[in-house]
Coordinates of C-alpha atoms in Angstrom, one line a residue:
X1 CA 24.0 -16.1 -19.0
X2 CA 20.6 -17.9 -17.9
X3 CA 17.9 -16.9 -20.7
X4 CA 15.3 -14.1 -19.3
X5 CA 11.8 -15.8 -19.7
X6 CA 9.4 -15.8 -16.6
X7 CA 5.9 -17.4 -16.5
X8 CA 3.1 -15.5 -15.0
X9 CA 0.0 -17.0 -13.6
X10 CA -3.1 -15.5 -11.8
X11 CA -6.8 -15.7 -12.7
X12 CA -8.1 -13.3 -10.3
X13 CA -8.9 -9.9 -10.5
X14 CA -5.8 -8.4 -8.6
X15 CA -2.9 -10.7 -9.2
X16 CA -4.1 -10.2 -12.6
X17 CA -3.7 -6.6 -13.1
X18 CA -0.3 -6.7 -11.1
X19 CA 1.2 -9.2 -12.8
X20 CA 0.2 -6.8 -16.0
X21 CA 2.2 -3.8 -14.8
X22 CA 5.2 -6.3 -14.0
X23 CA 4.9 -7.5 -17.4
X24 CA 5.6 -4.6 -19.0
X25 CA 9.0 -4.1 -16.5
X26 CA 10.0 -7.4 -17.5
X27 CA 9.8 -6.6 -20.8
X28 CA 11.6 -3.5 -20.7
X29 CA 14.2 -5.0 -19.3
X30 CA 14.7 -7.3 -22.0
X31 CA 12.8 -10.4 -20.7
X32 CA 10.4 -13.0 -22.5
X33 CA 7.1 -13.1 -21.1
X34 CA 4.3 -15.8 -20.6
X35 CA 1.4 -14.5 -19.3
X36 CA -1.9 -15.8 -18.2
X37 CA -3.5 -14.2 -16.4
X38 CA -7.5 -14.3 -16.2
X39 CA -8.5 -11.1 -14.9
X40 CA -11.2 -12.5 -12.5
X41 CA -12.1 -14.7 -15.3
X42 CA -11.4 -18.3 -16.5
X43 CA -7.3 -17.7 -18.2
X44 CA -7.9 -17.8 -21.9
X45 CA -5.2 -20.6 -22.1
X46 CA -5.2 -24.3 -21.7
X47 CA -3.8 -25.7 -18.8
X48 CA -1.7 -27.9 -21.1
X49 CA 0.0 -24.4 -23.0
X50 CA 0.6 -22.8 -19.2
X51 CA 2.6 -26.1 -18.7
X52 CA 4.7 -25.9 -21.7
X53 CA 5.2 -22.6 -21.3
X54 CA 6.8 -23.5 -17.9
X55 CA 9.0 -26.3 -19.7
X56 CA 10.6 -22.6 -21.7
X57 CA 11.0 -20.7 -18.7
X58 CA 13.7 -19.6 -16.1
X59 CA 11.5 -18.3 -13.2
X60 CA 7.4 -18.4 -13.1
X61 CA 5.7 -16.5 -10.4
X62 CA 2.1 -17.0 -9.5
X63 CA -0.6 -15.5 -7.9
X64 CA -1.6 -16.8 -4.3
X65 CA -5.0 -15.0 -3.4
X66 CA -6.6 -17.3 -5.5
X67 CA -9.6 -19.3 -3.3
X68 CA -8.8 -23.1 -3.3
X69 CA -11.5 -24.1 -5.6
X70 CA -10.5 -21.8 -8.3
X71 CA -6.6 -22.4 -8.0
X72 CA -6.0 -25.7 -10.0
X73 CA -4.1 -23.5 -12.7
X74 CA -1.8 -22.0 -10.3
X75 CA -1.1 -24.9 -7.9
X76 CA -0.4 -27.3 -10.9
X77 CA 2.1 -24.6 -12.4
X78 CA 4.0 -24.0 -9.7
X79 CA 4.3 -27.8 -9.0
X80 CA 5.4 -28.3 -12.6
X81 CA 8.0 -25.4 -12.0
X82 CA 9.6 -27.0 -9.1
X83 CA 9.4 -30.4 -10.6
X84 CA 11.6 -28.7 -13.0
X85 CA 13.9 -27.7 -10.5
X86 CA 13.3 -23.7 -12.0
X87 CA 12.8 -20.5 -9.5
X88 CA 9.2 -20.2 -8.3
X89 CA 7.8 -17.0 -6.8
X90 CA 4.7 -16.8 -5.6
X91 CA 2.9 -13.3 -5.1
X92 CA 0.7 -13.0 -1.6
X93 CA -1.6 -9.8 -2.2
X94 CA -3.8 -9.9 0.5
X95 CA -3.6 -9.9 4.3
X96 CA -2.8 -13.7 5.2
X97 CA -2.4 -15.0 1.8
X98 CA 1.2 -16.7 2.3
X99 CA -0.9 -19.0 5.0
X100 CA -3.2 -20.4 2.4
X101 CA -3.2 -23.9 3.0
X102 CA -4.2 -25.4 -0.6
X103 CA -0.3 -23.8 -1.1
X104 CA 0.8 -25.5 2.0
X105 CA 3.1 -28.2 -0.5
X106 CA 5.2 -25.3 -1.7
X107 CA 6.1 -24.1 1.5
X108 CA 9.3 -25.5 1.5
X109 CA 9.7 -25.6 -1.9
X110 CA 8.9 -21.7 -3.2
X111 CA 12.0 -19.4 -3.8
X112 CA 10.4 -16.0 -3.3
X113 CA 7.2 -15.2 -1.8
X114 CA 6.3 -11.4 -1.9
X115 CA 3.9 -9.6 0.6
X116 CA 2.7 -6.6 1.2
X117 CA 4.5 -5.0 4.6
X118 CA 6.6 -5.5 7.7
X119 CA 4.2 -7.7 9.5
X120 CA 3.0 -10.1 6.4
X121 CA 7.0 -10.4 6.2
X122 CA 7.3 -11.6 9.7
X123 CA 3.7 -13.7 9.1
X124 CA 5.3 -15.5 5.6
X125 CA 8.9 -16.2 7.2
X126 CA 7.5 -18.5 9.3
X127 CA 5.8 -20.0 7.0
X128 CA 8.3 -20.3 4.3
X129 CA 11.3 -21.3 6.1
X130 CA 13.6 -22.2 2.9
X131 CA 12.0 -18.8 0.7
X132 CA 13.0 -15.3 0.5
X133 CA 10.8 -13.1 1.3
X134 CA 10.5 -9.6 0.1
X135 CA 7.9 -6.9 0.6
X136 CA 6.5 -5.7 -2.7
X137 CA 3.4 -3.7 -1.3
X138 CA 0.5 -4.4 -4.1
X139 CA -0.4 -2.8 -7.4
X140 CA -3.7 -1.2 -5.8
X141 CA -1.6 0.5 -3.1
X142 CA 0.7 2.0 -5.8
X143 CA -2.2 2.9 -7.9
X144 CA -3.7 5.0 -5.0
X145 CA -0.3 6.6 -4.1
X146 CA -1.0 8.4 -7.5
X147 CA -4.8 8.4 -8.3
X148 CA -5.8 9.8 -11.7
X149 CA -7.9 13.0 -10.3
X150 CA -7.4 14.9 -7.3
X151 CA -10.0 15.4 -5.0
X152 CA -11.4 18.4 -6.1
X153 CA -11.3 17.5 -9.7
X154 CA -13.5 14.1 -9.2
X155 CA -16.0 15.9 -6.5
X156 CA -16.7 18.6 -9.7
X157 CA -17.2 15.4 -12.3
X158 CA -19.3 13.9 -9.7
X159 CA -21.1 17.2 -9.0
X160 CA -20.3 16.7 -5.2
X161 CA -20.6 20.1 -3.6
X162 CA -18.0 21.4 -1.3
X163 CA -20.7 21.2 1.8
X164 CA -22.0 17.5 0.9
X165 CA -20.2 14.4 2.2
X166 CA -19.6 11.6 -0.1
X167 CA -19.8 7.8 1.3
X168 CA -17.8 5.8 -1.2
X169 CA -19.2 2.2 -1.2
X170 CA -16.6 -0.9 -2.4
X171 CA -18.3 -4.3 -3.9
X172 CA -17.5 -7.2 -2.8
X173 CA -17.3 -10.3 -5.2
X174 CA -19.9 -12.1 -3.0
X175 CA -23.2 -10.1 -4.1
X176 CA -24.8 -11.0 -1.1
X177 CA -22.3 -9.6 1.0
X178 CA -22.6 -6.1 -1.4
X179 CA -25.9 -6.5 -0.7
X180 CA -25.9 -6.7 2.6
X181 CA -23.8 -3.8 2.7
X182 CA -25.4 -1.5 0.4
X183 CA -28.5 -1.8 2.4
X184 CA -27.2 -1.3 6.0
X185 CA -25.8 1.8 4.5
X186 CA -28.7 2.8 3.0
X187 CA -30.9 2.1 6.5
X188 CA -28.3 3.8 8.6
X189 CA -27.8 7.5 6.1
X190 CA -32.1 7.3 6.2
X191 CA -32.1 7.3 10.3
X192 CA -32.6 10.9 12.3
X193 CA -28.7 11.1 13.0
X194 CA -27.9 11.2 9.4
X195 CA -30.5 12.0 7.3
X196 CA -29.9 15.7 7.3
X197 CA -26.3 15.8 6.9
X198 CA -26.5 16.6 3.1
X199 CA -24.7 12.4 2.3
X200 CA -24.2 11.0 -1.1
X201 CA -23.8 7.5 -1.5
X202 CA -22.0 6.1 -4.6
X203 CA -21.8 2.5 -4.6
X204 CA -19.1 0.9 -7.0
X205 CA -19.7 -2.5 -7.2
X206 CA -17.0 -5.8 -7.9
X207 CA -15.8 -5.9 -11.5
X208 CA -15.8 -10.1 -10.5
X209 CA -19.6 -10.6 -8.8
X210 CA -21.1 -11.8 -12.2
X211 CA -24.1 -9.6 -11.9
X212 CA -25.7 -7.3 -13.3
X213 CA -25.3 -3.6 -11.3
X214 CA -29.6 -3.6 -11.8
X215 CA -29.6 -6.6 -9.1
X216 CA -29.1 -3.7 -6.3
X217 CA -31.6 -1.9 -8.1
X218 CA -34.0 -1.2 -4.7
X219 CA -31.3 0.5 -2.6
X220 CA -31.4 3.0 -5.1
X221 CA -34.9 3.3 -5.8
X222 CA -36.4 3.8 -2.2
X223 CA -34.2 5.6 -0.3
X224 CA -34.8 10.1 0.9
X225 CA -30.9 9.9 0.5
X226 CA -29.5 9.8 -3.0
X227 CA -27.8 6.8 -4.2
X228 CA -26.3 5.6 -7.3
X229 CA -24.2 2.9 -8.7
X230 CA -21.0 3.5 -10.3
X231 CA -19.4 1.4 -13.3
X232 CA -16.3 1.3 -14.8
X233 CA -18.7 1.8 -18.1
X234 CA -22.0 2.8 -16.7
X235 CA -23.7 5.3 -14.3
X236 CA -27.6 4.3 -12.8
X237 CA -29.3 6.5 -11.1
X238 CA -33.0 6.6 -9.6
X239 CA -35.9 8.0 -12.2
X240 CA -38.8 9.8 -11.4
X241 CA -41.8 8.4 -13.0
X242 CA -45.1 10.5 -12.9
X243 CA -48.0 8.7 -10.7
X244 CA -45.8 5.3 -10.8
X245 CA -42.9 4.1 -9.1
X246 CA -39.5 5.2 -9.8
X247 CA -37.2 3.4 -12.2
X248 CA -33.8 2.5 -12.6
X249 CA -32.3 5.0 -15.3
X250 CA -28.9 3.5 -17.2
X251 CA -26.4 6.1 -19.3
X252 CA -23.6 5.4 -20.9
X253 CA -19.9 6.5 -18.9
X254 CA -18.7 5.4 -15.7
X255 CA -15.7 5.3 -13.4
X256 CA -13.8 3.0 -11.8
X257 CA -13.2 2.8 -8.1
X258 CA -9.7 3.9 -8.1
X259 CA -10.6 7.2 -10.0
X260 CA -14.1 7.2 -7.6
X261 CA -12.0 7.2 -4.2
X262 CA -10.4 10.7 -4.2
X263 CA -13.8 12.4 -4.1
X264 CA -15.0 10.0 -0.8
X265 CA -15.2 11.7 2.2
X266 CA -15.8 8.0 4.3
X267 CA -15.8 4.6 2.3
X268 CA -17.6 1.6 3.2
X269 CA -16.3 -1.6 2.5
X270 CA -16.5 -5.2 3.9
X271 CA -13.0 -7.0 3.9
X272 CA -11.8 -5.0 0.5
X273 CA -8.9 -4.8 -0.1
X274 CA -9.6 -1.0 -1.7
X275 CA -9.6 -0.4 2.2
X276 CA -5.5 0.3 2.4
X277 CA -6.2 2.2 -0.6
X278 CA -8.3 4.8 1.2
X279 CA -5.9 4.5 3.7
X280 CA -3.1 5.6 1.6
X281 CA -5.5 8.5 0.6
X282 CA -6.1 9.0 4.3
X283 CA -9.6 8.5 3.8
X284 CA -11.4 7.1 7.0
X285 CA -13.4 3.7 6.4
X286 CA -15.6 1.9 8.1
X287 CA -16.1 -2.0 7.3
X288 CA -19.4 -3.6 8.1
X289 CA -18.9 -7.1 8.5
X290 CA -21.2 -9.6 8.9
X291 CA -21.2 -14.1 10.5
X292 CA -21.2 -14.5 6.9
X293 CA -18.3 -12.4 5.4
X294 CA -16.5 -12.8 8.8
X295 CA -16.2 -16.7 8.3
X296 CA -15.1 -15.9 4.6
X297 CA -12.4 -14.3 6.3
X298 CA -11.2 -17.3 7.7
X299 CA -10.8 -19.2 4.6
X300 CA -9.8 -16.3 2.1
X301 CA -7.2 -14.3 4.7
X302 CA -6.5 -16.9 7.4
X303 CA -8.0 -15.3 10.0
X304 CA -11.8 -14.2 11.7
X305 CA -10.5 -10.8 12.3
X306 CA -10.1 -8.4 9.4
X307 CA -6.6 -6.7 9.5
X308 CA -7.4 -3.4 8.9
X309 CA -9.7 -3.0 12.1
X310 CA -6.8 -4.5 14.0
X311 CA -4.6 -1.9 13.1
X312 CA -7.0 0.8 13.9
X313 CA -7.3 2.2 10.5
X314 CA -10.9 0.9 10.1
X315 CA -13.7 0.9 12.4
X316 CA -16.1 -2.0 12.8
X317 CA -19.5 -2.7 12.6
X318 CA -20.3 -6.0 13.3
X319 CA -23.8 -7.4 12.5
X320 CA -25.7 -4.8 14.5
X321 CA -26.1 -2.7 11.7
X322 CA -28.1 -0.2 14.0
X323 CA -25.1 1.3 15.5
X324 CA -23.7 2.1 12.1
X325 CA -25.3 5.5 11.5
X326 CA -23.3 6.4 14.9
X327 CA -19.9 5.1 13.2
X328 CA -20.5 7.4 10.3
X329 CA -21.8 10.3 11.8
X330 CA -18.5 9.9 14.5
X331 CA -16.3 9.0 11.9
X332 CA -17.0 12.4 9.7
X333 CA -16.0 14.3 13.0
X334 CA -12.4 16.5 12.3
X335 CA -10.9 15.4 15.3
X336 CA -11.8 11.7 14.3
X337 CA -10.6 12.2 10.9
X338 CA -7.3 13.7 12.3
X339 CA -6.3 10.8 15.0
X340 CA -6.8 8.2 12.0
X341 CA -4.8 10.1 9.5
X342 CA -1.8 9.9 11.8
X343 CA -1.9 6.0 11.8
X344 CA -2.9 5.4 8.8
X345 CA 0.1 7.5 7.5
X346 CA 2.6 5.3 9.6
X347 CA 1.0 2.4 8.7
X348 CA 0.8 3.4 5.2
X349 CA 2.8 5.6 4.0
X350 CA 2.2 4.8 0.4
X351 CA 4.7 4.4 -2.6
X352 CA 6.9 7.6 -3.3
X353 CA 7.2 7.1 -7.3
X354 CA 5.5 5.3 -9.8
X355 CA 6.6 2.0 -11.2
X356 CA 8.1 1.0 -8.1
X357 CA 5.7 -2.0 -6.9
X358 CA 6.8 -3.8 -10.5
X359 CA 11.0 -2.6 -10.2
X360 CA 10.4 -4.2 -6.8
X361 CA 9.2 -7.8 -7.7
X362 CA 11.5 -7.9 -11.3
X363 CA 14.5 -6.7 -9.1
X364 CA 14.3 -9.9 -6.8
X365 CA 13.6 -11.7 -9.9
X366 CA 17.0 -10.7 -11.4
X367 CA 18.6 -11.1 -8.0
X368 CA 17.2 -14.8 -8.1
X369 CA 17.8 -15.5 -12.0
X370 CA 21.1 -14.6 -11.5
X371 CA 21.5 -16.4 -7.9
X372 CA 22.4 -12.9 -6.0
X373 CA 22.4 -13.3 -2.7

């Protein structure tokens, strides 16, 4: 019988905390696990231990959302594995990962690729002629098939009344594309059409952007709507200061995203993945994209367009931020909110129990360890 030890490899954020959860699968099912994974960090490993690690394994899967400038680790891993002759999978996240062209020399080589629904399926088996392909959904979309609180129970930590409407803003790794988002929302809730409809904004900004949450400091500061920011550790809100201007305050105890999301009665985002999470939670989104994040698109997804708006489960502002107070105010609408529910329920309907994104991917694993066909 083939010895059960897999390699993982993924420095992002994402493939990091999936390939955590599958971990623990593996392990309960009796294999050996490498893992490095970097968790939007550098991996706390050297290049030269991943490799040797792969010279001990039986199958390593790696992470393919990774840009092409960060993905030395996971390219030279996977080309050690198949070098090796050994089963590589390779785990596709995001919309138009399995096109990423810096993994264009595994095409033909990769045993399993996994994606995350019918259509990246179709997309990857075009790609990956010689690979099985098998749809694993993502971590994130599991995770918001079972969020932490309900609804009503984060609104009351978050001391959202039942008349007030909560716009749930989603960082982006770029700062300047959070920025840019933060304060188009900031304009458009301020504007005549908006400004009375009792809005909260909560902006949760990217565990990955590097900065400090103070850097969006002014969005907060000088708005007539309320804003704050939103840490996994920390909450900042605006200060009033007596005959000066108002200050950034900083206490101790945040949330994360995923346990923010329940409570959001719209969220914001700009090519976020957290997107099909809110649509699994069918919360309606709108995604302001900009020339700049739009030609990021191209080179992180594969594509200008963002898939989401395709599908009709998010609605678009493009650059012309001015119309974007009109998107919320139509998108808060019942009848709105009803019509998107529908799709976003056949498009995602979610997972039905926990633990089966991970059973998924270590299921094919076994099926290829043990050449099942």
């Amino acid at each position: 019988m083939p010895e059960k030890r897999v390699v993982l490899v993924g420095g992002m954020a994402a493939p990091s905390k999936a390939f955590g959860m599958v971990k623990l699968r593996l392990e309960a099912e009796g294999w050996q696990v490498d893992a490095f994974l970097g968790g939007g960090k550098p991996i706390p490993a050297t290049l030269d231990e991943m490799l040797a690690a792969v010279e001990r394994a039986s199958v390593i899967l790696v992470g393919m959302s990774v840009p092409a400038e960060q993905s030395k680790e996971e390219l030279l891993v996977a080309q050690r594995a198949v070098e090796l002759g050994k089963p590589l999978g390779l785990y596709a996240d995001t919309f138009g990962a399995c096109k990423r062209t810096h993994f264009s020399p595994l095409r033909d080589k990769a045993n399993l690729v996994f994606v995350l629904n019918e259509n990246e399926k179709h997309n990857a088996e075009g790609v990956f002629k010689n690979s099985k392909v098998v749809v694993s959904g993502n971590h994130e979309w599991e995770d918001a098939s079972f969020p932490r609180f309900s609804r009503e129970e984060m609104r009351a930590k978050l001391g959202i009344a039942d008349d007030e409407k909560l716009l749930l803003l989603a960082g982006h790794k770029s700062v300047s594309i959070t920025a840019f988002l933060l304060m188009s929302v900031v304009h458009a809730v301020n504007q005549p059409l908006l400004r009375n409809r009792k809005l909260k904004v909560i902006l949760a900004p990217h565990p990955g952007d590097g900065v400090s949450p103070k850097v969006y400091a002014e969005p907060v500061l000088y708005t007539g709507v309320p804003v704050i920011i939103v840490t996994k550790e920390k909450t900042y809100t605006r200060k009033e200061v007596s005959g000066k201007e108002p200050e950034l305050e900083e206490r101790d105890g945040g949330l994360s995203s995923s346990d923010l999301l329940p409570a959001a009665d719209l969220l914001v985002e700009s090519a976020s993945t957290f997107c099909q999470a809110a649509a699994i939670q069918r919360i309606p989104v709108v995604s302001v994209l900009s020339e700049v994040s739009k030609r990021r698109n191209v080179l992180v997804f594969g594509q200008w367009d963002w898939e989401p708006v395709l599908q009709g489960v998010a609605k678009e502002v493009y650059s012309d931020v001015n119309n974007l107070d009109r998107v919320i105010y139509d998108l808060l609408n019942p009848d709105v909110l009803y019509c998107i529910g529908l799709r976003q329920k056949r498009l995602y309907p979610g997972f039905k129990e926990k633990g089966e994104f991970a059973k998924r991917i270590v299921d094919a694993m076994n099926d290829i360890l043990f050449m099942k066909k």
